[in-house]
């Protein structure tokens, strides 16, 4: 059961497609304090608090304070309070069980036992918000109810479940050809190569650099003939440049955010001085969405939206002020004492993502001016919505791949997300796993992290262990930052090992896609904390390094360097599946309880639950190669059955009953 409580004048966020009637009376469970603009709950020591989607720390969010404030935060450290998203959904699981969603576009904090160990306190920046309380018998049902409320998650095309290779630094067609050639030569499956900002002409959205990609449409076709899709990046901000049609048209029609004086607000991002499309204004949003057509027309079928928190390197006034002050310092003796030096440094450091700058520009929604900071968390959502809505208009019969960096709940209907700029840290491999569960709760199912780590130099063993997790995530992409060690798998020594691990992904595709689709269509979690299936098993309530994947599998990746294996807790009898480096899958039945499992670097170990079976394809070099009907099965139990979902992978006929069938052990 879902109840909505409304306070103040609520801004229409469109996070929820059909808004239920508001209730009168007190909000259950939560103590409301209007003058403090807060909601408070006292937690029992055993209570778990799930949710908050994309953020740092654990699956159980207790013990830290989080902020819903979409930020270009490239340091995913424990002391951060926000990353790129604002996912205001939590579930309290303990003495009382309930879900809570705060529909609110501004900055919100979730103090989950940070200030006081047992106090959960949610504080808003102003008192205009909708509070949803969700009550069901189980956590799974609470999440299901919530997911029904927020609407069906985005569905990616089937090809987007292939292996993707990316790097900030592939600058021309030759670079891309080499990546493809190396994968094909070495027999490593590949379906897509991502294009980062260097494909554009001086970082201008919807342009292609003609020197680097002389005939882009031909190149897109050349790649597609090899079963490779190119996936270009689109940045949120539009370069200020007369003669650049996107800029000219946006100015002429008044589609950019404005400053206090009503003039276009200028901030700088990659191209230098740039403007921000008013994504909250429907007309402007439609217009921005239409721009994707230039690339669709050249054969592109997928995109990633970046920098849409939005990220601002500097705002024009602040830069001007800083430069004036620094010039003044130059006139002096250039002897900066500690205070003066700190001031000098901060003049520069505070230029980027300055909270004050987010108060200096405005959106126009239904003719009304709205200051950006009050609706900050809706920006990335609406950029990706611009794209998603445009794809439905422009390509009604085809699925287009789209995923975003910034998001809030609501955006899950239009696109997926990737987990942003992680680093080549072992800790970030584990964080990747944990976030999968939290993100699924908030409706983000097409997701994954930069495999091998985006920032910092990686190592072969980290990349390999990370793939052993990444092969299970819908979005599977190796991506890294310019200037870091190259990390395409063919650069390392154990090519056979990589080939086998990535090969396993393609064998698992029928299952992964089927589980993804069922989770989307039913509002279920593709990745679940164990405690959801075993609410009375105390051990499960603290396990944060193993997850269920669908009804059938449990994953428990190795995430420590030089480990030869790991401890795994089995809440029930399971069959351990070990994919060895020669591609065989060994089966061993293990009893309920703790086990130390050896996992050599190139093995992938995962678990099949009793009474279930796993369908497997024969694999392939690319998704097009995979035969989704020629399946073998591994089963655990004679009567095991599997509800298999498959469709054509590119049209939108999802609900067709013909997409479902039952596979039984001992038959195909
Ligand atoms: O400020 O386009 O998260 O994936 O490679 C960095 C360059 C901008 C951030 C994205 C990252 C991408 C990078 N971008």
PDB file of N, CA and C and ligand atoms in Angstrom, residues 72 84 166-168 196-198 233 235 269-270 304 306-307 311 313 405 418 420-421 450 454 477 479-482, ligand 1:
ATOM      1  N   UNK A  72      29.482  16.212  -9.984  1.00  0.00           N
ATOM      2  CA  UNK A  72      30.568  15.643 -10.781  1.00  0.00           C
ATOM      3  C   UNK A  72      31.680  15.310  -9.791  1.00  0.00           C
ATOM      4  N   UNK A  84      26.837  11.206  -8.567  1.00  0.00           N
ATOM      5  CA  UNK A  84      26.190  11.918  -9.686  1.00  0.00           C
ATOM      6  C   UNK A  84      24.668  11.961  -9.618  1.00  0.00           C
ATOM      7  N   UNK A 166      35.977   1.002 -24.384  1.00  0.00           N
ATOM      8  CA  UNK A 166      35.967   2.454 -24.385  1.00  0.00           C
ATOM      9  C   UNK A 166      37.284   2.963 -23.816  1.00  0.00           C
ATOM     10  N   UNK A 167      37.635   4.172 -24.219  1.00  0.00           N
ATOM     11  CA  UNK A 167      38.745   4.849 -23.568  1.00  0.00           C
ATOM     12  C   UNK A 167      38.682   6.307 -23.971  1.00  0.00           C
ATOM     13  N   UNK A 168      38.896   7.166 -23.012  1.00  0.00           N
ATOM     14  CA  UNK A 168      38.997   8.581 -23.318  1.00  0.00           C
ATOM     15  C   UNK A 168      40.370   8.745 -23.957  1.00  0.00           C
ATOM     16  N   UNK A 196      34.511   8.849 -27.097  1.00  0.00           N
ATOM     17  CA  UNK A 196      34.532   9.902 -26.077  1.00  0.00           C
ATOM     18  C   UNK A 196      34.658  11.258 -26.784  1.00  0.00           C
ATOM     19  N   UNK A 197      34.765  12.326 -26.015  1.00  0.00           N
ATOM     20  CA  UNK A 197      34.647  13.689 -26.573  1.00  0.00           C
ATOM     21  C   UNK A 197      35.529  14.020 -27.769  1.00  0.00           C
ATOM     22  N   UNK A 198      36.579  13.241 -27.997  1.00  0.00           N
ATOM     23  CA  UNK A 198      37.490  13.592 -29.087  1.00  0.00           C
ATOM     24  C   UNK A 198      36.947  13.353 -30.492  1.00  0.00           C
ATOM     25  N   UNK A 233      29.529   9.855 -27.160  1.00  0.00           N
ATOM     26  CA  UNK A 233      29.177  10.601 -25.946  1.00  0.00           C
ATOM     27  C   UNK A 233      28.499  11.902 -26.350  1.00  0.00           C
ATOM     28  N   UNK A 235      27.643  15.636 -24.425  1.00  0.00           N
ATOM     29  CA  UNK A 235      27.818  16.430 -23.208  1.00  0.00           C
ATOM     30  C   UNK A 235      26.625  17.359 -23.010  1.00  0.00           C
ATOM     31  N   UNK A 269      32.651  24.462 -19.804  1.00  0.00           N
ATOM     32  CA  UNK A 269      32.918  23.043 -19.670  1.00  0.00           C
ATOM     33  C   UNK A 269      33.965  22.730 -20.738  1.00  0.00           C
ATOM     34  N   UNK A 270      33.956  21.576 -21.337  1.00  0.00           N
ATOM     35  CA  UNK A 270      35.003  21.185 -22.284  1.00  0.00           C
ATOM     36  C   UNK A 270      35.290  22.204 -23.381  1.00  0.00           C
ATOM     37  N   UNK A 304      25.876   7.876 -24.867  1.00  0.00           N
ATOM     38  CA  UNK A 304      26.001   8.078 -23.407  1.00  0.00           C
ATOM     39  C   UNK A 304      26.031   9.579 -23.152  1.00  0.00           C
ATOM     40  N   UNK A 306      26.866  12.692 -20.822  1.00  0.00           N
ATOM     41  CA  UNK A 306      27.843  12.991 -19.770  1.00  0.00           C
ATOM     42  C   UNK A 306      27.674  14.419 -19.242  1.00  0.00           C
ATOM     43  N   UNK A 307      28.294  14.701 -18.117  1.00  0.00           N
ATOM     44  CA  UNK A 307      28.454  16.051 -17.561  1.00  0.00           C
ATOM     45  C   UNK A 307      27.119  16.722 -17.265  1.00  0.00           C
ATOM     46  N   UNK A 311      27.804  19.601 -14.778  1.00  0.00           N
ATOM     47  CA  UNK A 311      29.143  19.944 -14.331  1.00  0.00           C
ATOM     48  C   UNK A 311      29.496  21.312 -14.910  1.00  0.00           C
ATOM     49  N   UNK A 313      32.808  23.926 -15.039  1.00  0.00           N
ATOM     50  CA  UNK A 313      34.214  24.145 -14.673  1.00  0.00           C
ATOM     51  C   UNK A 313      34.392  25.539 -14.072  1.00  0.00           C
ATOM     52  N   UNK A 405      25.125   9.904 -16.990  1.00  0.00           N
ATOM     53  CA  UNK A 405      25.913   9.958 -15.755  1.00  0.00           C
ATOM     54  C   UNK A 405      25.033  10.460 -14.616  1.00  0.00           C
ATOM     55  N   UNK A 418      25.675   4.700 -15.997  1.00  0.00           N
ATOM     56  CA  UNK A 418      26.891   4.006 -15.588  1.00  0.00           C
ATOM     57  C   UNK A 418      27.346   4.645 -14.285  1.00  0.00           C
ATOM     58  N   UNK A 420      29.906   6.112 -13.250  1.00  0.00           N
ATOM     59  CA  UNK A 420      30.740   7.309 -13.228  1.00  0.00           C
ATOM     60  C   UNK A 420      32.225   7.016 -13.087  1.00  0.00           C
ATOM     61  N   UNK A 421      32.956   8.047 -12.709  1.00  0.00           N
ATOM     62  CA  UNK A 421      34.421   7.980 -12.727  1.00  0.00           C
ATOM     63  C   UNK A 421      35.010   7.277 -11.509  1.00  0.00           C
ATOM     64  N   UNK A 450      32.715   1.256 -14.886  1.00  0.00           N
ATOM     65  CA  UNK A 450      33.868   1.197 -15.786  1.00  0.00           C
ATOM     66  C   UNK A 450      34.773   0.047 -15.346  1.00  0.00           C
ATOM     67  N   UNK A 454      38.251   3.623 -14.078  1.00  0.00           N
ATOM     68  CA  UNK A 454      38.405   4.758 -14.993  1.00  0.00           C
ATOM     69  C   UNK A 454      39.706   5.529 -14.694  1.00  0.00           C
ATOM     70  N   UNK A 477      31.335  -2.663 -19.793  1.00  0.00           N
ATOM     71  CA  UNK A 477      32.197  -1.767 -20.566  1.00  0.00           C
ATOM     72  C   UNK A 477      33.509  -1.507 -19.834  1.00  0.00           C
ATOM     73  N   UNK A 479      36.378   1.012 -19.525  1.00  0.00           N
ATOM     74  CA  UNK A 479      36.572   2.430 -19.868  1.00  0.00           C
ATOM     75  C   UNK A 479      37.661   3.003 -18.972  1.00  0.00           C
ATOM     76  N   UNK A 480      38.481   3.884 -19.533  1.00  0.00           N
ATOM     77  CA  UNK A 480      39.550   4.451 -18.714  1.00  0.00           C
ATOM     78  C   UNK A 480      39.864   5.872 -19.139  1.00  0.00           C
ATOM     79  N   UNK A 481      40.534   6.541 -18.239  1.00  0.00           N
ATOM     80  CA  UNK A 481      40.816   7.964 -18.419  1.00  0.00           C
ATOM     81  C   UNK A 481      42.090   8.157 -19.222  1.00  0.00           C
ATOM     82  N   UNK A 482      42.049   9.202 -20.007  1.00  0.00           N
ATOM     83  CA  UNK A 482      43.225   9.618 -20.766  1.00  0.00           C
ATOM     84  C   UNK A 482      44.420   9.753 -19.798  1.00  0.00           C
TER      85      UNK A 482
HETATM   86  O1  LIG B   1      35.480  15.656 -17.057  1.00  0.00           O
HETATM   87  O2  LIG B   1      34.549  12.871 -21.661  1.00  0.00           O
HETATM   88  O3  LIG B   1      32.575  10.415 -16.615  1.00  0.00           O
HETATM   89  O4  LIG B   1      33.547   8.760 -18.633  1.00  0.00           O
HETATM   90  O5  LIG B   1      35.627   9.772 -20.236  1.00  0.00           O
HETATM   91  C1  LIG B   1      35.590  14.398 -17.642  1.00  0.00           C
HETATM   92  C2  LIG B   1      35.626  12.629 -20.819  1.00  0.00           C
HETATM   93  C3  LIG B   1      34.528  14.208 -18.699  1.00  0.00           C
HETATM   94  C4  LIG B   1      33.648  12.274 -17.619  1.00  0.00           C
HETATM   95  C5  LIG B   1      33.069  10.926 -17.829  1.00  0.00           C
HETATM   96  C6  LIG B   1      34.108  10.020 -18.429  1.00  0.00           C
HETATM   97  C7  LIG B   1      34.604  10.597 -19.726  1.00  0.00           C
HETATM   98  C8  LIG B   1      35.159  12.000 -19.507  1.00  0.00           C
HETATM   99  N1  LIG B   1      34.142  12.830 -18.874  1.00  0.00           N
END
